[in-house]
Every structure is written in C-alpha cells, then in structure tokens.
mmCIF file of C-alpha atoms and ligand atoms in Angstrom:
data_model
loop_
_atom_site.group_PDB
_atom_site.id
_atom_site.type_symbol
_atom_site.label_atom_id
_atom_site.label_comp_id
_atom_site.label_asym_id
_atom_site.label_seq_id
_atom_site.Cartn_x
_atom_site.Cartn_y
_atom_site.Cartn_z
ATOM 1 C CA UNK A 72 0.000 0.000 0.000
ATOM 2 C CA UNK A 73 2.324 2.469 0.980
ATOM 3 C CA UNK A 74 4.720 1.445 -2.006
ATOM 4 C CA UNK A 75 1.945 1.974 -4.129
ATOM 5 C CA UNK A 76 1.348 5.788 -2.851
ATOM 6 C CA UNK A 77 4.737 6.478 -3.153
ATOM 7 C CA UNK A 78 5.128 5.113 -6.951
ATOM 8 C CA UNK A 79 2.080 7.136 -7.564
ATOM 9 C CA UNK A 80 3.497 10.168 -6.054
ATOM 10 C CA UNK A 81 6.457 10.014 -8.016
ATOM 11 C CA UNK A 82 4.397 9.402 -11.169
ATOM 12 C CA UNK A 83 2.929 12.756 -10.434
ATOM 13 C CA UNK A 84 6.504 14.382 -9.968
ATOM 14 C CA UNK A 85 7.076 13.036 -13.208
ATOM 15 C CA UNK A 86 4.735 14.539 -15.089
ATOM 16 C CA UNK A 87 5.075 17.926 -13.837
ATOM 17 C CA UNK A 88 8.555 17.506 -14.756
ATOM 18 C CA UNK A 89 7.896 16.723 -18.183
ATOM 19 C CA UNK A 90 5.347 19.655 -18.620
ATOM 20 C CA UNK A 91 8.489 22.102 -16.994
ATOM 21 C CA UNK A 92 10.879 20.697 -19.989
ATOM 22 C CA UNK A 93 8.007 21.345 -22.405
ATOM 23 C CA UNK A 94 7.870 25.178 -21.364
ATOM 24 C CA UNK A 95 11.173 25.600 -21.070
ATOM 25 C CA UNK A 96 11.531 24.051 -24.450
ATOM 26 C CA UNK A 97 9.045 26.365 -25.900
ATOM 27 C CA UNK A 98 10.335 29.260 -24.099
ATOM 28 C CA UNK A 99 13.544 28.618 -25.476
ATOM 29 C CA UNK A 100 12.195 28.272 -29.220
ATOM 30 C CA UNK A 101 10.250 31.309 -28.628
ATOM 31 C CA UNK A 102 13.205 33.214 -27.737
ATOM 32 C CA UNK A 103 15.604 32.087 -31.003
ATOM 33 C CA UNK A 104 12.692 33.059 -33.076
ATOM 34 C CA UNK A 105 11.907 36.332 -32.184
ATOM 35 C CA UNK A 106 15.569 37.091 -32.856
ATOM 36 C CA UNK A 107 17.970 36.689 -29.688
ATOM 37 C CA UNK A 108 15.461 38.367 -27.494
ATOM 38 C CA UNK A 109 15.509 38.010 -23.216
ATOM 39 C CA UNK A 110 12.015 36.784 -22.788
ATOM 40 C CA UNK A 111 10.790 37.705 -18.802
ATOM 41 C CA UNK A 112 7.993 35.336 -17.162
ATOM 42 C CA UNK A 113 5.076 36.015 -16.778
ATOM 43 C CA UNK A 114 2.214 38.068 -18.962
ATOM 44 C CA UNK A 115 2.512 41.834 -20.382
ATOM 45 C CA UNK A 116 2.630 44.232 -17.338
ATOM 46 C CA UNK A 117 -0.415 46.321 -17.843
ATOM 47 C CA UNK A 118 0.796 50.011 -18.203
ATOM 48 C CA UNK A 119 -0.925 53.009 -18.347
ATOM 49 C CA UNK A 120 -1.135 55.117 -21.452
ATOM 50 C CA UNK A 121 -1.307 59.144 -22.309
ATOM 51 C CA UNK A 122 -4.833 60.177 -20.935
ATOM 52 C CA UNK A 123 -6.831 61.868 -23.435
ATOM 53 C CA UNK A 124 -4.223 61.077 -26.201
ATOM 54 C CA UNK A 125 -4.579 63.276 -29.306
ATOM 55 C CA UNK A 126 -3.700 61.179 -32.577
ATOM 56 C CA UNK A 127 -3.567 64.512 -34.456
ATOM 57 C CA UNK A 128 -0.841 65.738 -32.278
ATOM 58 C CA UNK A 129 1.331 62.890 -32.187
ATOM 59 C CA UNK A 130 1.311 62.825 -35.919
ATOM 60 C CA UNK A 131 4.645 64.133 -37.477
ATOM 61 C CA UNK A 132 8.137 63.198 -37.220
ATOM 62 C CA UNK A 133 9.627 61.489 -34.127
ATOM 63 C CA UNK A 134 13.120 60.578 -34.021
ATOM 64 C CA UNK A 135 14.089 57.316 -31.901
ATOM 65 C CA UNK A 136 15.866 58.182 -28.576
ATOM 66 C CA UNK A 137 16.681 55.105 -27.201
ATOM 67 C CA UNK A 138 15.076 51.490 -27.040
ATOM 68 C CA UNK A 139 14.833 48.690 -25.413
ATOM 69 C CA UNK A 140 16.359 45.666 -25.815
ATOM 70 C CA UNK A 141 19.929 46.584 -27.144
ATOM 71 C CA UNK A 142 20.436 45.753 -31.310
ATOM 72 C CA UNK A 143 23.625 46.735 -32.061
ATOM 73 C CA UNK A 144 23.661 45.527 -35.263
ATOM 74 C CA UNK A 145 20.879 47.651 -36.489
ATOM 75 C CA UNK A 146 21.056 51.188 -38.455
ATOM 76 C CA UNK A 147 21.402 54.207 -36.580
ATOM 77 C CA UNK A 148 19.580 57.669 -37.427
ATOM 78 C CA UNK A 149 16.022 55.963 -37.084
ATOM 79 C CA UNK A 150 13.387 57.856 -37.707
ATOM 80 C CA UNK A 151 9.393 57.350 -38.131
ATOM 81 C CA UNK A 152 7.202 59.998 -39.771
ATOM 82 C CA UNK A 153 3.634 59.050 -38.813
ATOM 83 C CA UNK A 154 1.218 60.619 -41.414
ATOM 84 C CA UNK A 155 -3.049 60.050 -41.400
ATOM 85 C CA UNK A 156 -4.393 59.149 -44.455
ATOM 86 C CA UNK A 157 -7.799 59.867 -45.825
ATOM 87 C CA UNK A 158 -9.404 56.706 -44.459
ATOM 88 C CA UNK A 159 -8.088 57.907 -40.690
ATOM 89 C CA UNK A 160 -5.256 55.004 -40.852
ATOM 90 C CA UNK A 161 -1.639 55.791 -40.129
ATOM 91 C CA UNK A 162 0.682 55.782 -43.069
ATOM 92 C CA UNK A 163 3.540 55.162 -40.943
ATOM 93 C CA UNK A 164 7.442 55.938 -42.692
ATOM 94 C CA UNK A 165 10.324 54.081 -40.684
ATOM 95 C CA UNK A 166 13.843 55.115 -41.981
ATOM 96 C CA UNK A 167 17.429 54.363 -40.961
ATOM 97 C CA UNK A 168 20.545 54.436 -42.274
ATOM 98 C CA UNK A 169 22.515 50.814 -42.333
ATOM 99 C CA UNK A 170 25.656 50.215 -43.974
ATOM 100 C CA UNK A 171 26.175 54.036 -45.069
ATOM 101 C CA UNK A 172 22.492 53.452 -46.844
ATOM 102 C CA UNK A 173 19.307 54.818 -46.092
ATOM 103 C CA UNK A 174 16.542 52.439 -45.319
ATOM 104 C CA UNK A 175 12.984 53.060 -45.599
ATOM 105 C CA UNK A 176 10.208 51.136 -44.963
ATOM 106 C CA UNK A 177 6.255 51.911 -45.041
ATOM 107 C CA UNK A 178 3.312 50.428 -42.410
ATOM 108 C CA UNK A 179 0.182 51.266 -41.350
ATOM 109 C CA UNK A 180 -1.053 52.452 -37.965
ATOM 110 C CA UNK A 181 -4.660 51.965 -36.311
ATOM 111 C CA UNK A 182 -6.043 53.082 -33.651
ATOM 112 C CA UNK A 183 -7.654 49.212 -32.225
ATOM 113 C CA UNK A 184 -10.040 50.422 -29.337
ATOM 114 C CA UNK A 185 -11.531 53.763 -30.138
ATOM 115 C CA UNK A 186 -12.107 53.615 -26.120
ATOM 116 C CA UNK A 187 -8.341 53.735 -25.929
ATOM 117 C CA UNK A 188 -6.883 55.933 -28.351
ATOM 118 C CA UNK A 189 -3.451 55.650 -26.788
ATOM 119 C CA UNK A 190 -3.402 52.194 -27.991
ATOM 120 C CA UNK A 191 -2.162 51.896 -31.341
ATOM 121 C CA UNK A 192 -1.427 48.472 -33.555
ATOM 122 C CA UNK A 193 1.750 49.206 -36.361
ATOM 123 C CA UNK A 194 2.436 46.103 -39.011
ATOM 124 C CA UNK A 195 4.910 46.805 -41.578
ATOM 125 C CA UNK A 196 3.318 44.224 -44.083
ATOM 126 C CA UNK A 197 -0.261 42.580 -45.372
ATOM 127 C CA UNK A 198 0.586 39.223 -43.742
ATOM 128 C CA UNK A 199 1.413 40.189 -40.536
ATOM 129 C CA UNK A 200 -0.916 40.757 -37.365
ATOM 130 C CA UNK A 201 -0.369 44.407 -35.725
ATOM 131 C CA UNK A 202 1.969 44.582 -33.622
ATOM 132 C CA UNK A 203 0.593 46.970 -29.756
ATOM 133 C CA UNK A 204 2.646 50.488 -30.199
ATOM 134 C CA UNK A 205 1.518 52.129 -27.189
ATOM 135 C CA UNK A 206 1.796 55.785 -25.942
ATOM 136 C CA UNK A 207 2.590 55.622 -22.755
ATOM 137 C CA UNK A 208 2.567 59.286 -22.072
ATOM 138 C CA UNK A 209 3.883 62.144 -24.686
ATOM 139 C CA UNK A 210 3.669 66.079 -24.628
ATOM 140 C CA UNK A 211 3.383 65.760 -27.994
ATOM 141 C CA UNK A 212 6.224 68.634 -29.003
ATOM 142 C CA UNK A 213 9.081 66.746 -27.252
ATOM 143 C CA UNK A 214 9.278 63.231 -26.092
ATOM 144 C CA UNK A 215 6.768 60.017 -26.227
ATOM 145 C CA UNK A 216 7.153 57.221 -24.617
ATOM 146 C CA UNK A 217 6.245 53.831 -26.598
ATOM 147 C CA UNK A 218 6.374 50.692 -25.160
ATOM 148 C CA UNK A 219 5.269 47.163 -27.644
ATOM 149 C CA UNK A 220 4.527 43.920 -25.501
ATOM 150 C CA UNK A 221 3.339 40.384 -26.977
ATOM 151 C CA UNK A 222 1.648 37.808 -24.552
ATOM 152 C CA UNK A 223 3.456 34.046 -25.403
ATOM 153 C CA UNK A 224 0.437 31.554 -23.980
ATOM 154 C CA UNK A 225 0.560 33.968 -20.638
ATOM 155 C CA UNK A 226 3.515 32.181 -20.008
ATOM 156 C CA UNK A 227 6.100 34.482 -20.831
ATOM 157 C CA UNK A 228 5.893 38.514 -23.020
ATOM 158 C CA UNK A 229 8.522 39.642 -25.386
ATOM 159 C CA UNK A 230 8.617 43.609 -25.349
ATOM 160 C CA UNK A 231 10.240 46.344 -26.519
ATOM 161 C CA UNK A 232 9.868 50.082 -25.520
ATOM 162 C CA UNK A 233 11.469 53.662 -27.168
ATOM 163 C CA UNK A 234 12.075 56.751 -25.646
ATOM 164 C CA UNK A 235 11.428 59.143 -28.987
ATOM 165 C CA UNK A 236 11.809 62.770 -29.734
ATOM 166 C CA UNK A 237 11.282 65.506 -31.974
ATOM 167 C CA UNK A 238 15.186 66.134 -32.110
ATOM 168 C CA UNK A 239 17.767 63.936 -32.422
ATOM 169 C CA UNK A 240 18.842 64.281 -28.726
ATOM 170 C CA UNK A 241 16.827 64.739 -25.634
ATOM 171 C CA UNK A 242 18.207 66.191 -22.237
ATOM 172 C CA UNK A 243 19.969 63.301 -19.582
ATOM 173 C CA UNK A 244 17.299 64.259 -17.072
ATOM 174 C CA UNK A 245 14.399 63.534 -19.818
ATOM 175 C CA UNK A 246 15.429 60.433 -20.501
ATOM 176 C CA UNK A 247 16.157 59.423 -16.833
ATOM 177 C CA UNK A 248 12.575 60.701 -16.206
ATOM 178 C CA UNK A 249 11.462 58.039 -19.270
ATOM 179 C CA UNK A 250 12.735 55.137 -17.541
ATOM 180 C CA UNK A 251 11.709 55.942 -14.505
ATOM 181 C CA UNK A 252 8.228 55.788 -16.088
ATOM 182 C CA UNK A 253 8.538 52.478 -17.506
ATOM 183 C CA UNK A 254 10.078 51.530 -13.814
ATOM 184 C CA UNK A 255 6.503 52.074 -12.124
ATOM 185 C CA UNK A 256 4.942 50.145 -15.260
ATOM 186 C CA UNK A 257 6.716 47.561 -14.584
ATOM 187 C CA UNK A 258 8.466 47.590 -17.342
ATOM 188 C CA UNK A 259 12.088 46.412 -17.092
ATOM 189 C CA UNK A 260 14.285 48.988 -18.754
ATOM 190 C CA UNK A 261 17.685 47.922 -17.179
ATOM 191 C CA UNK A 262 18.892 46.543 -21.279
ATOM 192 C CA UNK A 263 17.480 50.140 -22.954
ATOM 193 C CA UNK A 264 20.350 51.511 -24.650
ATOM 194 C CA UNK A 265 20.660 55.376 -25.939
ATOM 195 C CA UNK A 266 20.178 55.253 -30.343
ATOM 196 C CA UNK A 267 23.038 56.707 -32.256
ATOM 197 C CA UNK A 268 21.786 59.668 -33.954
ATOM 198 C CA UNK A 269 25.158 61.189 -34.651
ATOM 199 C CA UNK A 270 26.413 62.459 -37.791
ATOM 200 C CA UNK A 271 22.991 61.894 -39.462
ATOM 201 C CA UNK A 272 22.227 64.926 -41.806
ATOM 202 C CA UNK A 273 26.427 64.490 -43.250
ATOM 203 C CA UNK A 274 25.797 60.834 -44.900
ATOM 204 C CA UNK A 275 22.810 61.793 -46.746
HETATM 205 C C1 NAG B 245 6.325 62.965 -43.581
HETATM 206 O O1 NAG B 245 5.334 62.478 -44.459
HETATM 207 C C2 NAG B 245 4.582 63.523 -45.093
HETATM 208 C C3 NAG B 245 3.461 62.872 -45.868
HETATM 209 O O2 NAG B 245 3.953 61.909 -46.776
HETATM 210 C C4 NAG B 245 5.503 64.359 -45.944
HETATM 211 O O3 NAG B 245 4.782 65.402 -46.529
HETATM 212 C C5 NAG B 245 6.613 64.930 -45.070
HETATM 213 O O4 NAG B 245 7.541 65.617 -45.866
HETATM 214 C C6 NAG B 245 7.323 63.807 -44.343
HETATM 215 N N1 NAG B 245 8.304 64.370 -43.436
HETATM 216 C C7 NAG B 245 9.545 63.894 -43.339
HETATM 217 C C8 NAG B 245 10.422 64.580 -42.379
HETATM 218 O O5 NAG B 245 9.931 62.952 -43.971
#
C-alpha cells in the first residue's frame, strides 16, 4: 500500500517535470525566433497610457531616442514619420541608415479600441498581425514614450519600448525621467540603450 502511494506520487513528480521541460523548451524556441530576445515570465505588465491622447498631435516626425532591448547591429539615425491618411489610418514611414544606406520602410497604424486611443497596432506588411505600439505618455512637441509587448500563452511577453523625440537628442534628465516611467509600469528597462543619432544629416 504504501509502495503503491509512493510510486504514484512520483508518477505525479514526473509529469510535472515533463510539462516544466516542455515550457522551457518552448520558451527557449520562442526566444531564437523572435531574434535573440531576453524573454521575462510572466504576462505583459499592464501600463498606463497618455490620458486623453490626441492622434492629431502625435502625428509628425519622431526621431528614436533610445530602445529597449539593445540591437547593435541595427542602423542608426532611425526615424518614423507618422502621417493620417484619408481613411483615418496611419501611413507610418520608418527610416534608418545601415551600412552608409538609407533604409525606408512603409506600415500602417490603427487606432484598435476607439475607447483607448493611446493604444495603437503598427504592421509593416499585409501578412502580418499588428503589432501593440503604445503611448505611454507624450507632450506631444518633445518626447513620447512607446512601449510594444506580446503575450506568449501567458507564459512568458517579449517587449520592446522607445524613448522618442522631436530632435535627435533629448536632455539626460528627460530620458532618466522616461525610464523611470517604464520603472513604475513595470516595465524592465535595465537593457534600454541610448540610439546613435550622430552624424545623421552628413551621410545623406
Ligand atoms: C512625412 O510624411 C509627409 C506625408 O507623406 C511628408 O509630406 C513629409 O515631408 C514627411 N516628413 C519627413 C520629415 O519625412
């Protein structure tokens, strides 16, 4: 009898066990796919975005400031020029320079909840889903915050967030002030590394 319990119980171990592997084995999939990423446990925090956000405002040219997680092999001098079009989408203009060459691509923005303007969805192609681009909180003539978090099976979220301006630099204490935003989010901002936007208007 007692054997019995104990076989049982160590069935059960078992099993959990083998359910661990399989998450860590999907975790670790996960995490090669979306390109080298640090996945943290758990689902998306849930942050709060600019009250009373005015889409017309935020429209223009932003340059990026610094982001989160660190690419160092991407293009520096990136830029997005957010534009509406007639049909009150987002023709949204993402540029960089890589490799001495300037890169452009084109998207479209949305606004997904009119209830929550501050939320926006960005894809950069016809086959993909969009992607969250939320405001976190802007003053519209300076600096937005932007923070981008996926939910994998509630198990895990992939995110990234940019500190973005309307010049190429922003003041220390701005940025400082950025993270310590995405701080009381809950957003971990430990990896966010300043953008190069040096020498930008020279190449081109
Ligand atoms: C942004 O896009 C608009 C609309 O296409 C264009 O008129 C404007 O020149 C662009 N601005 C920059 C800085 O690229």
């Amino acid at each position: 009898m007692k054997l019995n319990l104990c076989l049982r119980r160590l069935c059960r171990a078992e099993s959990i066990r083998n359910m661990e592997f399989l998450h860590v084995v999907v975790f670790v999939l996960l995490s090669a796919l979306v390109g080298a990423q640090v996945p943290h446990w758990g689902p998306c925090p849930e942050p709060e975005v600019q009250q009373a956000f005015s889409l017309k405002q935020f429209m223009g040219r932003w340059f990026e400031i610094a982001k989160l997680p660190a690419q160092f092999e991407k293009g520096r001098c990136i830029e997005t020029n957010f534009t509406l079009r007639t049909d009150s989408s987002i023709r949204v203009v993402s540029s960089e320079i890589l490799k001495g060459e300037l890169k452009k691509i084109e998207g479209t923005g949305i606004i997904e909840d009119p209830k929550n303007p501050a939320k926006l969805g960005i894809t950069y192609s016809y086959v993909l889903p969009y992607s969250p681009y939320w405001i976190l909180s802007t003053d519209y003539v300076n600096q937005a915050l932007v923070y981008s978090c996926t939910d994998v099976l509630r198990l895990f979220h992939v995110d990234f967030a940019w500190v973005l301006g309307r010049t190429r630099s922003l003041p220390e204490a701005t940025i400082d002030k950025a993270r310590e935003v995405f701080a009381h989010n809950n957003i971990d901002v430990t990896r966010m590394i300043p953008s190069r936007q040096l020498g930008c208007d020279k190449t081109l």
